[in-house]
Amino acid sequence: MDNYLSLFTEYNIAAAFWVNIQLTFWAAIGALALGTVLAMMRISPVRSFAAFGTAYVNIIRNTPLTIILLFGVLALYNQLGFTLSDDFSQNFFNLAVMGLAIYHAAFVCEAIRSGVNTVPVGQAEAARAIGLSFLPAAREVILPQAFRGSVVPLGNVLIALIKNSTVAAVSSVAIEASSVMKTMLEFRGDMIIPIFATFAMGFVVIIIPVGLLTTWLSKKLAVAR
Amino acid sequence: MSASVLFDTPGPKARRRILLINVIGILLIAGLLFVVVAGLAAKGQMDPELWASLFTSNAWVNFLLPGLLNTLKAAGLGIVLSVTFGLAFGMGLLAQAKALRWFSTIIVEFFRAVPVLLMIVFLNILLARTGMVNGTDSPFWAVVISLMLYNGSVIAELVRSGVRNLPKGQREAGIAIGLTTTQSLRLIEIPQALVAMLPALIGQFVVILKDSALGYIIGFTEFLFFSRTFAAANGNMLQALLLAAAVFIIINFSLGKLAEFVSRRLSSRMPSAKEGANPATDIEAPITPPVAPIDPKV
């Protein structure tokens, strides 16, 4: 037992998870903003915008996240000298956030689109029938229902983002969970299974409440039809 | 457009306005592309030499093809094992015995919550340390087993929701002709559920293929690994990563199209209950394909 507890004094496991939470937080904001814009483009009647949105989703969704994150470090930073911060390690953190946001924006876009699809066409017709023009109809009738309809898929994207933040290891973010776990496994060969169990349970403890919260929210916000 | 709830079918005036915005949009996108390409050219990245070396036989025979082969091997084995795992634990989730159901639920929930990369890193070291597999093979097996555990758990959930979406009469009919509940599950319900879940299942194969690229991190010599090795020697990392991405996109996009095609075929084969014109076909296949869950995994 003492041996196990020494893991926590030797390595700062909580700090590692904190980095993943920070990565998730900033990437979630970026992905939500970019994804919402893309979703609006995809459902707009303007062909070129819709085509751009579709192309973005199809390209990004089919690319491994590993390649997107590696591209930020090896191509943008190493080869082109592109930086997002003067601070050396902050730069890698920012590049990882950018990659995570770009990747998950494609899934946010699809989640929001699926929410819009849950709104029956009759709602829009009714909104117009009572004299609302496009913007008020969208604001008062369609979008509130669309966002309620996309709670569960957006929650799934958030859960995936939390787990995928470990891939930031390839962006040279050295102190996040998977990198710290790797170091610990290499130096404490006597405790391989307890180390993995600790990190795995860390993610279980973070992710299960998020899942419960989105299920609860989606039930609370569900539009009875 | 008329299908969108957000917009009216546009009239003549709105059509002119949309056309104008469309033209502006095309110009913006073309401008964006131009800025990117010109920017790359200014940095000397459009040098034909940097791109051409990726299309030589040296690049493909010695680097890219062996890497692609390893990727496909890991993904192929991962797919077979995931489906097996998913069927076994899917049946466990639906089992009558409470203990079995609980056990399966814990396994499935656990492996869905743990990041795949964490499992890959852990298994790589565990397999090598305990000597369960040859040291050089341990990255391959770490990737394959992790893919099986995560995606198998997702598939188990798919199997369960597929069976749940079947009409109750299917099981009742099975029991009526003298099958046990397990036999009815195995012979009647799961085959139907699998057909209905086929599009979502193919979608999961895309996830498996993409996740195999995580093996790069532990030194599994897959496609991305060899692309990087080649690019490091030739100084064209940007170009090589773009090529690697393009290969993944082509394979995954084709799989996605296959899933769409299968889902269209299924929906035309399975009349929805509302139409109900032909009771005979309704009894045969009254399943509406469940909505594919969005799974934005790596």
PDB file of C-alpha atoms in Angstrom, chain A residues 43-49 52 58-59 61-67 70-71 74-75 79-80 103 107 111 116 119-121 124 128 134 138 142 156-157 160 163-164 166-167 170 178 181-182 185-186 189 192-193 196 199-201 203-204 207, chain B residues 1 3-8 18 21-22 25-26 28-29 32 40 43 45 110 112-115 117-119 121-122 125-126 129 150 206 210 213-214 216-217 224 228 235-239 241-242 244-245 248-249 252-253 294-298:
ATOM      1  CA  ILE A  43     -27.670  24.350 -43.665  1.00  0.00           C
ATOM      2  CA  SER A  44     -27.566  27.725 -45.420  1.00  0.00           C
ATOM      3  CA  PRO A  45     -29.146  27.994 -48.860  1.00  0.00           C
ATOM      4  CA  VAL A  46     -25.856  29.319 -50.257  1.00  0.00           C
ATOM      5  CA  ARG A  47     -24.305  26.510 -52.292  1.00  0.00           C
ATOM      6  CA  SER A  48     -20.651  27.490 -51.964  1.00  0.00           C
ATOM      7  CA  PHE A  49     -20.894  27.776 -48.160  1.00  0.00           C
ATOM      8  CA  PHE A  52     -17.295  24.194 -48.005  1.00  0.00           C
ATOM      9  CA  ASN A  58     -15.735  14.886 -44.815  1.00  0.00           C
ATOM     10  CA  ILE A  59     -12.021  15.656 -44.857  1.00  0.00           C
ATOM     11  CA  ARG A  61     -13.774  13.415 -39.945  1.00  0.00           C
ATOM     12  CA  ASN A  62     -11.860  10.863 -42.020  1.00  0.00           C
ATOM     13  CA  THR A  63      -8.376  11.981 -40.962  1.00  0.00           C
ATOM     14  CA  PRO A  64      -6.774  10.367 -37.893  1.00  0.00           C
ATOM     15  CA  LEU A  65      -6.394  12.877 -35.043  1.00  0.00           C
ATOM     16  CA  THR A  66      -2.772  11.755 -34.734  1.00  0.00           C
ATOM     17  CA  ILE A  67      -2.025  13.166 -38.202  1.00  0.00           C
ATOM     18  CA  LEU A  70       1.452  15.865 -35.803  1.00  0.00           C
ATOM     19  CA  PHE A  71       0.845  18.273 -38.664  1.00  0.00           C
ATOM     20  CA  LEU A  74       6.073  18.781 -37.547  1.00  0.00           C
ATOM     21  CA  ALA A  75       4.741  20.760 -40.506  1.00  0.00           C
ATOM     22  CA  GLN A  79       8.918  23.217 -41.213  1.00  0.00           C
ATOM     23  CA  LEU A  80       7.099  26.525 -41.575  1.00  0.00           C
ATOM     24  CA  TYR A 103     -10.790  17.932 -35.417  1.00  0.00           C
ATOM     25  CA  PHE A 107     -18.299  16.443 -35.059  1.00  0.00           C
ATOM     26  CA  ALA A 111     -24.225  17.264 -33.770  1.00  0.00           C
ATOM     27  CA  VAL A 116     -31.783  21.116 -36.418  1.00  0.00           C
ATOM     28  CA  VAL A 119     -37.267  20.195 -35.480  1.00  0.00           C
ATOM     29  CA  PRO A 120     -40.316  19.340 -37.605  1.00  0.00           C
ATOM     30  CA  VAL A 121     -40.808  21.470 -40.721  1.00  0.00           C
ATOM     31  CA  ALA A 124     -41.130  26.719 -39.249  1.00  0.00           C
ATOM     32  CA  ARG A 128     -44.179  32.013 -40.559  1.00  0.00           C
ATOM     33  CA  PHE A 134     -36.767  34.450 -40.899  1.00  0.00           C
ATOM     34  CA  ALA A 138     -35.014  31.051 -36.172  1.00  0.00           C
ATOM     35  CA  ILE A 142     -36.214  26.779 -34.365  1.00  0.00           C
ATOM     36  CA  ASN A 156     -20.779  12.623 -26.841  1.00  0.00           C
ATOM     37  CA  VAL A 157     -18.405  14.996 -28.637  1.00  0.00           C
ATOM     38  CA  ALA A 160     -14.620  12.027 -26.971  1.00  0.00           C
ATOM     39  CA  LYS A 163     -10.423  11.128 -24.047  1.00  0.00           C
ATOM     40  CA  ASN A 164      -8.756  12.453 -27.196  1.00  0.00           C
ATOM     41  CA  THR A 166      -4.442  12.312 -24.346  1.00  0.00           C
ATOM     42  CA  VAL A 167      -3.360  12.276 -28.013  1.00  0.00           C
ATOM     43  CA  VAL A 170       2.243  13.705 -30.016  1.00  0.00           C
ATOM     44  CA  SER A 178      -0.826   9.572 -21.239  1.00  0.00           C
ATOM     45  CA  MET A 181       1.575   7.412 -17.378  1.00  0.00           C
ATOM     46  CA  LYS A 182       4.130   6.296 -19.948  1.00  0.00           C
ATOM     47  CA  LEU A 185       5.260   2.739 -16.413  1.00  0.00           C
ATOM     48  CA  GLU A 186       8.843   2.919 -17.619  1.00  0.00           C
ATOM     49  CA  GLY A 189       8.038  -1.600 -13.551  1.00  0.00           C
ATOM     50  CA  ILE A 192       2.455  -1.487 -14.047  1.00  0.00           C
ATOM     51  CA  ILE A 193      -1.103  -2.602 -13.356  1.00  0.00           C
ATOM     52  CA  PHE A 196      -2.777   1.891 -15.427  1.00  0.00           C
ATOM     53  CA  PHE A 199      -5.170   6.583 -14.762  1.00  0.00           C
ATOM     54  CA  ALA A 200      -8.034   4.539 -16.219  1.00  0.00           C
ATOM     55  CA  MET A 201     -10.172   5.175 -13.143  1.00  0.00           C
ATOM     56  CA  PHE A 203     -10.904   9.006 -16.777  1.00  0.00           C
ATOM     57  CA  VAL A 204     -13.863   6.893 -15.668  1.00  0.00           C
ATOM     58  CA  ILE A 207     -16.330  10.871 -17.938  1.00  0.00           C
TER      59      ILE A 207
ATOM     60  CA  MET B   1     -33.004  23.700 -49.361  1.00  0.00           C
ATOM     61  CA  ALA B   3     -36.113  20.509 -46.756  1.00  0.00           C
ATOM     62  CA  SER B   4     -34.356  22.807 -44.276  1.00  0.00           C
ATOM     63  CA  VAL B   5     -36.594  24.106 -41.534  1.00  0.00           C
ATOM     64  CA  LEU B   6     -34.581  27.298 -41.333  1.00  0.00           C
ATOM     65  CA  PHE B   7     -35.346  28.645 -44.772  1.00  0.00           C
ATOM     66  CA  ASP B   8     -38.341  29.280 -46.944  1.00  0.00           C
ATOM     67  CA  ILE B  18     -28.459  33.994 -52.687  1.00  0.00           C
ATOM     68  CA  ILE B  21     -23.724  35.666 -51.759  1.00  0.00           C
ATOM     69  CA  ASN B  22     -22.849  32.412 -53.498  1.00  0.00           C
ATOM     70  CA  GLY B  25     -18.564  32.739 -51.133  1.00  0.00           C
ATOM     71  CA  ILE B  26     -16.816  31.117 -54.097  1.00  0.00           C
ATOM     72  CA  LEU B  28     -13.720  33.905 -50.581  1.00  0.00           C
ATOM     73  CA  ILE B  29     -12.969  30.179 -50.698  1.00  0.00           C
ATOM     74  CA  LEU B  32      -8.381  31.358 -49.041  1.00  0.00           C
ATOM     75  CA  LEU B  40       3.504  27.744 -49.063  1.00  0.00           C
ATOM     76  CA  LYS B  43       8.310  29.337 -48.119  1.00  0.00           C
ATOM     77  CA  GLN B  45       7.071  24.344 -50.077  1.00  0.00           C
ATOM     78  CA  PHE B 110     -15.107   0.699 -18.444  1.00  0.00           C
ATOM     79  CA  ARG B 112     -15.720   2.899 -23.394  1.00  0.00           C
ATOM     80  CA  ALA B 113     -14.564   5.451 -20.831  1.00  0.00           C
ATOM     81  CA  VAL B 114     -10.804   4.753 -20.931  1.00  0.00           C
ATOM     82  CA  PRO B 115      -8.901   6.568 -23.705  1.00  0.00           C
ATOM     83  CA  LEU B 117      -4.167   5.676 -26.219  1.00  0.00           C
ATOM     84  CA  LEU B 118      -3.904   4.910 -22.495  1.00  0.00           C
ATOM     85  CA  MET B 119      -4.664   1.234 -23.200  1.00  0.00           C
ATOM     86  CA  VAL B 121       0.649   2.615 -23.986  1.00  0.00           C
ATOM     87  CA  PHE B 122      -0.127   0.291 -21.060  1.00  0.00           C
ATOM     88  CA  ILE B 125       4.720  -2.113 -21.883  1.00  0.00           C
ATOM     89  CA  LEU B 126       2.793  -4.946 -20.202  1.00  0.00           C
ATOM     90  CA  ARG B 129       7.658  -6.824 -19.857  1.00  0.00           C
ATOM     91  CA  TYR B 150     -12.722  -0.149 -27.095  1.00  0.00           C
ATOM     92  CA  VAL B 206     -13.686   3.900 -39.880  1.00  0.00           C
ATOM     93  CA  LYS B 210      -8.253   5.940 -37.722  1.00  0.00           C
ATOM     94  CA  ALA B 213      -2.713   5.541 -36.348  1.00  0.00           C
ATOM     95  CA  LEU B 214      -2.363   5.955 -32.560  1.00  0.00           C
ATOM     96  CA  TYR B 216       2.562   5.677 -34.180  1.00  0.00           C
ATOM     97  CA  ILE B 217       2.991   7.001 -30.640  1.00  0.00           C
ATOM     98  CA  LEU B 224       2.111   7.255 -40.490  1.00  0.00           C
ATOM     99  CA  ARG B 228       7.434  10.242 -41.188  1.00  0.00           C
ATOM    100  CA  GLY B 235      12.911  17.034 -45.817  1.00  0.00           C
ATOM    101  CA  ASN B 236       9.281  17.031 -46.947  1.00  0.00           C
ATOM    102  CA  MET B 237       7.337  16.427 -43.743  1.00  0.00           C
ATOM    103  CA  LEU B 238       4.456  18.712 -44.705  1.00  0.00           C
ATOM    104  CA  GLN B 239       3.966  16.986 -48.038  1.00  0.00           C
ATOM    105  CA  LEU B 241       1.752  14.163 -43.819  1.00  0.00           C
ATOM    106  CA  LEU B 242      -0.674  15.556 -46.387  1.00  0.00           C
ATOM    107  CA  ALA B 244      -0.750  10.180 -45.427  1.00  0.00           C
ATOM    108  CA  ALA B 245      -3.902  12.112 -44.544  1.00  0.00           C
ATOM    109  CA  PHE B 248      -6.671   7.697 -44.850  1.00  0.00           C
ATOM    110  CA  ILE B 249      -9.354  10.067 -46.159  1.00  0.00           C
ATOM    111  CA  ASN B 252     -12.411   6.089 -44.824  1.00  0.00           C
ATOM    112  CA  PHE B 253     -14.529   8.158 -47.185  1.00  0.00           C
ATOM    113  CA  ILE B 294     -22.107   9.971 -33.521  1.00  0.00           C
ATOM    114  CA  ASP B 295     -18.812   8.652 -32.309  1.00  0.00           C
ATOM    115  CA  PRO B 296     -16.121  11.238 -32.824  1.00  0.00           C
ATOM    116  CA  LYS B 297     -13.285   8.979 -31.827  1.00  0.00           C
ATOM    117  CA  VAL B 298      -9.856   9.494 -33.207  1.00  0.00           C
TER     118      VAL B 298
END
